[in-house]
PDB file of C-alpha atoms in Angstrom:
ATOM      1  CA  MET A   1      39.615 -14.404 -67.814  1.00  0.00           C
ATOM      2  CA  ASN A   2      40.965 -16.565 -70.652  1.00  0.00           C
ATOM      3  CA  ASP A   3      44.512 -16.228 -69.296  1.00  0.00           C
ATOM      4  CA  THR A   4      43.345 -17.381 -65.854  1.00  0.00           C
ATOM      5  CA  ILE A   5      41.550 -20.388 -67.357  1.00  0.00           C
ATOM      6  CA  HIS A   6      44.630 -21.297 -69.415  1.00  0.00           C
ATOM      7  CA  LYS A   7      46.888 -21.097 -66.329  1.00  0.00           C
ATOM      8  CA  LEU A   8      44.484 -23.216 -64.309  1.00  0.00           C
ATOM      9  CA  ASN A   9      44.376 -25.942 -66.972  1.00  0.00           C
ATOM     10  CA  GLY A  10      48.179 -26.088 -66.988  1.00  0.00           C
ATOM     11  CA  ILE A  11      48.337 -26.286 -63.202  1.00  0.00           C
ATOM     12  CA  ILE A  12      45.846 -29.168 -63.160  1.00  0.00           C
ATOM     13  CA  ASP A  13      48.013 -31.147 -65.589  1.00  0.00           C
ATOM     14  CA  ASN A  14      51.168 -30.443 -63.571  1.00  0.00           C
ATOM     15  CA  VAL A  15      49.655 -31.345 -60.204  1.00  0.00           C
ATOM     16  CA  ARG A  16      48.263 -34.620 -61.525  1.00  0.00           C
ATOM     17  CA  GLN A  17      51.847 -35.546 -62.465  1.00  0.00           C
ATOM     18  CA  LEU A  18      52.915 -35.097 -58.836  1.00  0.00           C
ATOM     19  CA  LYS A  19      51.442 -38.524 -58.099  1.00  0.00           C
ATOM     20  CA  SER A  20      54.514 -40.084 -59.696  1.00  0.00           C
ATOM     21  CA  TYR A  21      57.053 -37.902 -57.855  1.00  0.00           C
ATOM     22  CA  ASP A  22      58.963 -39.207 -54.864  1.00  0.00           C
ATOM     23  CA  ILE A  23      57.664 -36.693 -52.318  1.00  0.00           C
ATOM     24  CA  ASP A  24      57.310 -37.175 -48.574  1.00  0.00           C
ATOM     25  CA  TRP A  25      53.709 -36.021 -48.455  1.00  0.00           C
ATOM     26  CA  ALA A  26      53.145 -36.703 -44.748  1.00  0.00           C
ATOM     27  CA  HIS A  27      56.216 -34.976 -43.264  1.00  0.00           C
ATOM     28  CA  LYS A  28      55.508 -32.014 -41.002  1.00  0.00           C
ATOM     29  CA  ALA A  29      58.355 -29.594 -40.296  1.00  0.00           C
ATOM     30  CA  SER A  30      56.673 -28.874 -36.964  1.00  0.00           C
ATOM     31  CA  PRO A  31      53.348 -29.683 -35.311  1.00  0.00           C
ATOM     32  CA  ALA A  32      52.116 -26.191 -36.213  1.00  0.00           C
ATOM     33  CA  LYS A  33      52.991 -26.541 -39.923  1.00  0.00           C
ATOM     34  CA  TRP A  34      50.972 -28.346 -42.566  1.00  0.00           C
ATOM     35  CA  SER A  35      52.375 -31.370 -44.344  1.00  0.00           C
ATOM     36  CA  LYS A  36      52.364 -31.371 -48.138  1.00  0.00           C
ATOM     37  CA  LYS A  37      49.255 -33.578 -47.931  1.00  0.00           C
ATOM     38  CA  GLU A  38      47.555 -30.966 -45.799  1.00  0.00           C
ATOM     39  CA  VAL A  39      48.565 -28.240 -48.262  1.00  0.00           C
ATOM     40  CA  ILE A  40      46.783 -30.196 -51.013  1.00  0.00           C
ATOM     41  CA  GLY A  41      43.864 -30.517 -48.604  1.00  0.00           C
ATOM     42  CA  HIS A  42      43.852 -26.770 -48.057  1.00  0.00           C
ATOM     43  CA  LEU A  43      43.794 -26.317 -51.837  1.00  0.00           C
ATOM     44  CA  ILE A  44      40.808 -28.697 -51.997  1.00  0.00           C
ATOM     45  CA  ASP A  45      39.003 -26.528 -49.445  1.00  0.00           C
ATOM     46  CA  SER A  46      39.921 -23.406 -51.391  1.00  0.00           C
ATOM     47  CA  ALA A  47      38.618 -24.983 -54.604  1.00  0.00           C
ATOM     48  CA  GLN A  48      35.306 -25.855 -52.941  1.00  0.00           C
ATOM     49  CA  ILE A  49      34.799 -22.336 -51.608  1.00  0.00           C
ATOM     50  CA  ASN A  50      35.817 -20.666 -54.855  1.00  0.00           C
ATOM     51  CA  LEU A  51      33.626 -22.938 -56.965  1.00  0.00           C
ATOM     52  CA  GLN A  52      30.688 -21.834 -54.820  1.00  0.00           C
ATOM     53  CA  ARG A  53      31.693 -18.192 -55.204  1.00  0.00           C
ATOM     54  CA  PHE A  54      31.902 -18.463 -58.982  1.00  0.00           C
ATOM     55  CA  VAL A  55      28.577 -20.275 -59.288  1.00  0.00           C
ATOM     56  CA  ARG A  56      26.732 -17.966 -56.911  1.00  0.00           C
ATOM     57  CA  CYS A  57      28.143 -14.848 -58.588  1.00  0.00           C
ATOM     58  CA  THR A  58      26.393 -15.809 -61.826  1.00  0.00           C
ATOM     59  CA  TYR A  59      23.072 -14.859 -60.201  1.00  0.00           C
ATOM     60  CA  GLU A  60      23.846 -13.231 -56.844  1.00  0.00           C
ATOM     61  CA  GLU A  61      25.946 -10.292 -55.746  1.00  0.00           C
ATOM     62  CA  ASN A  62      27.507  -8.877 -52.570  1.00  0.00           C
ATOM     63  CA  PHE A  63      27.235 -12.127 -50.605  1.00  0.00           C
ATOM     64  CA  ARG A  64      29.900 -13.218 -48.131  1.00  0.00           C
ATOM     65  CA  LEU A  65      31.523 -16.641 -48.288  1.00  0.00           C
ATOM     66  CA  THR A  66      34.587 -17.449 -46.193  1.00  0.00           C
ATOM     67  CA  TYR A  67      36.061 -20.391 -44.333  1.00  0.00           C
ATOM     68  CA  GLN A  68      38.396 -21.122 -41.444  1.00  0.00           C
ATOM     69  CA  GLN A  69      41.322 -22.719 -43.245  1.00  0.00           C
ATOM     70  CA  VAL A  70      43.156 -24.220 -40.265  1.00  0.00           C
ATOM     71  CA  GLU A  71      39.988 -25.694 -38.785  1.00  0.00           C
ATOM     72  CA  TRP A  72      38.850 -27.107 -42.127  1.00  0.00           C
ATOM     73  CA  VAL A  73      42.190 -28.844 -42.757  1.00  0.00           C
ATOM     74  CA  ALA A  74      42.075 -30.393 -39.281  1.00  0.00           C
ATOM     75  CA  ALA A  75      38.418 -31.442 -39.563  1.00  0.00           C
ATOM     76  CA  ALA A  76      38.895 -33.034 -42.991  1.00  0.00           C
ATOM     77  CA  ARG A  77      41.761 -35.222 -41.702  1.00  0.00           C
ATOM     78  CA  TYR A  78      43.788 -34.781 -44.882  1.00  0.00           C
ATOM     79  CA  GLN A  79      46.900 -36.062 -43.104  1.00  0.00           C
ATOM     80  CA  ASP A  80      45.224 -39.500 -42.914  1.00  0.00           C
ATOM     81  CA  ALA A  81      44.079 -39.574 -46.557  1.00  0.00           C
ATOM     82  CA  ASP A  82      45.659 -41.240 -49.577  1.00  0.00           C
ATOM     83  CA  ILE A  83      47.595 -38.600 -51.537  1.00  0.00           C
ATOM     84  CA  ASN A  84      46.471 -39.988 -54.908  1.00  0.00           C
ATOM     85  CA  GLU A  85      42.838 -39.566 -53.865  1.00  0.00           C
ATOM     86  CA  LEU A  86      43.528 -36.038 -52.640  1.00  0.00           C
ATOM     87  CA  ILE A  87      45.239 -35.030 -55.871  1.00  0.00           C
ATOM     88  CA  GLU A  88      42.417 -36.480 -57.946  1.00  0.00           C
ATOM     89  CA  LEU A  89      39.741 -34.752 -55.835  1.00  0.00           C
ATOM     90  CA  TRP A  90      41.646 -31.473 -56.170  1.00  0.00           C
ATOM     91  CA  ALA A  91      41.941 -31.970 -59.952  1.00  0.00           C
ATOM     92  CA  LEU A  92      38.248 -32.785 -60.405  1.00  0.00           C
ATOM     93  CA  LEU A  93      37.172 -29.721 -58.410  1.00  0.00           C
ATOM     94  CA  ASN A  94      39.435 -27.544 -60.515  1.00  0.00           C
ATOM     95  CA  LEU A  95      38.190 -29.060 -63.763  1.00  0.00           C
ATOM     96  CA  GLN A  96      34.701 -28.051 -62.651  1.00  0.00           C
ATOM     97  CA  ILE A  97      35.963 -24.522 -61.908  1.00  0.00           C
ATOM     98  CA  VAL A  98      37.416 -24.402 -65.434  1.00  0.00           C
ATOM     99  CA  ARG A  99      34.062 -25.537 -66.852  1.00  0.00           C
ATOM    100  CA  VAL A 100      32.225 -22.808 -64.919  1.00  0.00           C
ATOM    101  CA  LEU A 101      34.712 -20.087 -65.875  1.00  0.00           C
ATOM    102  CA  GLU A 102      34.839 -21.099 -69.561  1.00  0.00           C
ATOM    103  CA  ASN A 103      31.085 -20.596 -69.769  1.00  0.00           C
ATOM    104  CA  TYR A 104      30.866 -17.606 -67.480  1.00  0.00           C
ATOM    105  CA  PRO A 105      28.567 -14.814 -68.656  1.00  0.00           C
ATOM    106  CA  ALA A 106      30.869 -11.936 -69.584  1.00  0.00           C
ATOM    107  CA  ASP A 107      28.412  -9.450 -68.122  1.00  0.00           C
ATOM    108  CA  ARG A 108      28.887 -11.114 -64.688  1.00  0.00           C
ATOM    109  CA  TRP A 109      32.711 -10.926 -64.573  1.00  0.00           C
ATOM    110  CA  SER A 110      32.325  -7.681 -62.658  1.00  0.00           C
ATOM    111  CA  ALA A 111      29.841  -9.168 -60.158  1.00  0.00           C
ATOM    112  CA  ARG A 112      31.197  -8.905 -56.627  1.00  0.00           C
ATOM    113  CA  CYS A 113      31.276 -11.012 -53.513  1.00  0.00           C
ATOM    114  CA  ASP A 114      32.872 -10.549 -50.110  1.00  0.00           C
ATOM    115  CA  ASN A 115      35.786 -12.900 -49.409  1.00  0.00           C
ATOM    116  CA  SER A 116      36.942 -11.247 -46.181  1.00  0.00           C
ATOM    117  CA  LYS A 117      36.753 -12.576 -42.657  1.00  0.00           C
ATOM    118  CA  GLN A 118      36.597  -9.140 -41.013  1.00  0.00           C
ATOM    119  CA  GLU A 119      35.756  -5.898 -42.773  1.00  0.00           C
ATOM    120  CA  PRO A 120      33.760  -6.165 -46.003  1.00  0.00           C
ATOM    121  CA  ASN A 121      36.029  -6.615 -49.015  1.00  0.00           C
ATOM    122  CA  LEU A 122      34.019  -6.925 -52.230  1.00  0.00           C
ATOM    123  CA  GLN A 123      35.945  -8.333 -55.182  1.00  0.00           C
ATOM    124  CA  THR A 124      34.926  -9.045 -58.772  1.00  0.00           C
ATOM    125  CA  VAL A 125      34.660 -12.564 -60.162  1.00  0.00           C
ATOM    126  CA  GLU A 126      37.492 -11.777 -62.548  1.00  0.00           C
ATOM    127  CA  TRP A 127      39.730 -10.678 -59.649  1.00  0.00           C
ATOM    128  CA  LEU A 128      38.707 -13.673 -57.516  1.00  0.00           C
ATOM    129  CA  ALA A 129      39.554 -16.099 -60.331  1.00  0.00           C
ATOM    130  CA  ALA A 130      43.017 -14.598 -60.872  1.00  0.00           C
ATOM    131  CA  ASP A 131      43.646 -14.433 -57.121  1.00  0.00           C
ATOM    132  CA  TYR A 132      42.559 -18.068 -56.750  1.00  0.00           C
ATOM    133  CA  VAL A 133      45.183 -19.178 -59.279  1.00  0.00           C
ATOM    134  CA  ASP A 134      47.885 -16.999 -57.666  1.00  0.00           C
ATOM    135  CA  HIS A 135      47.028 -18.424 -54.217  1.00  0.00           C
ATOM    136  CA  MET A 136      47.276 -21.943 -55.600  1.00  0.00           C
ATOM    137  CA  LEU A 137      50.667 -21.288 -57.208  1.00  0.00           C
ATOM    138  CA  HIS A 138      51.952 -19.844 -53.923  1.00  0.00           C
ATOM    139  CA  HIS A 139      51.138 -23.090 -52.098  1.00  0.00           C
ATOM    140  CA  LEU A 140      52.308 -25.397 -54.881  1.00  0.00           C
ATOM    141  CA  LYS A 141      55.764 -23.778 -54.770  1.00  0.00           C
ATOM    142  CA  ASP A 142      56.061 -25.128 -51.215  1.00  0.00           C
ATOM    143  CA  ILE A 143      55.410 -28.663 -52.471  1.00  0.00           C
ATOM    144  CA  LEU A 144      57.918 -28.510 -55.280  1.00  0.00           C
TER     145      LEU A 144
END
């Protein structure tokens, strides 16, 4: 878990620096593709869901918590938002995730929740945290 927390802290620092980069945040390669702004928005949604998973897993087990990523990005209107605000919201959510994970009861790392949309797929908190960081890195590669 410490490695995951360390990676997440580094990612937060790096993403906050993106505010100063000359990036076309609003460009969409096609109407069906997300802009870089919308990718950050998707990562905000992912942070919100995972924060809830991590908090709930400290006292609850085997619950299901999912979201409809395409619908959430559209409903949140990230394309119309200021990118600096989006990056800061994303960073603050992830700082809270770090705070939760740094103080996570070690005996609850193996607690499970269902993150699937179809068939049950119970995963441990430790796995979910590592997967969350990997998912984030996958999307951030598209921005850079």
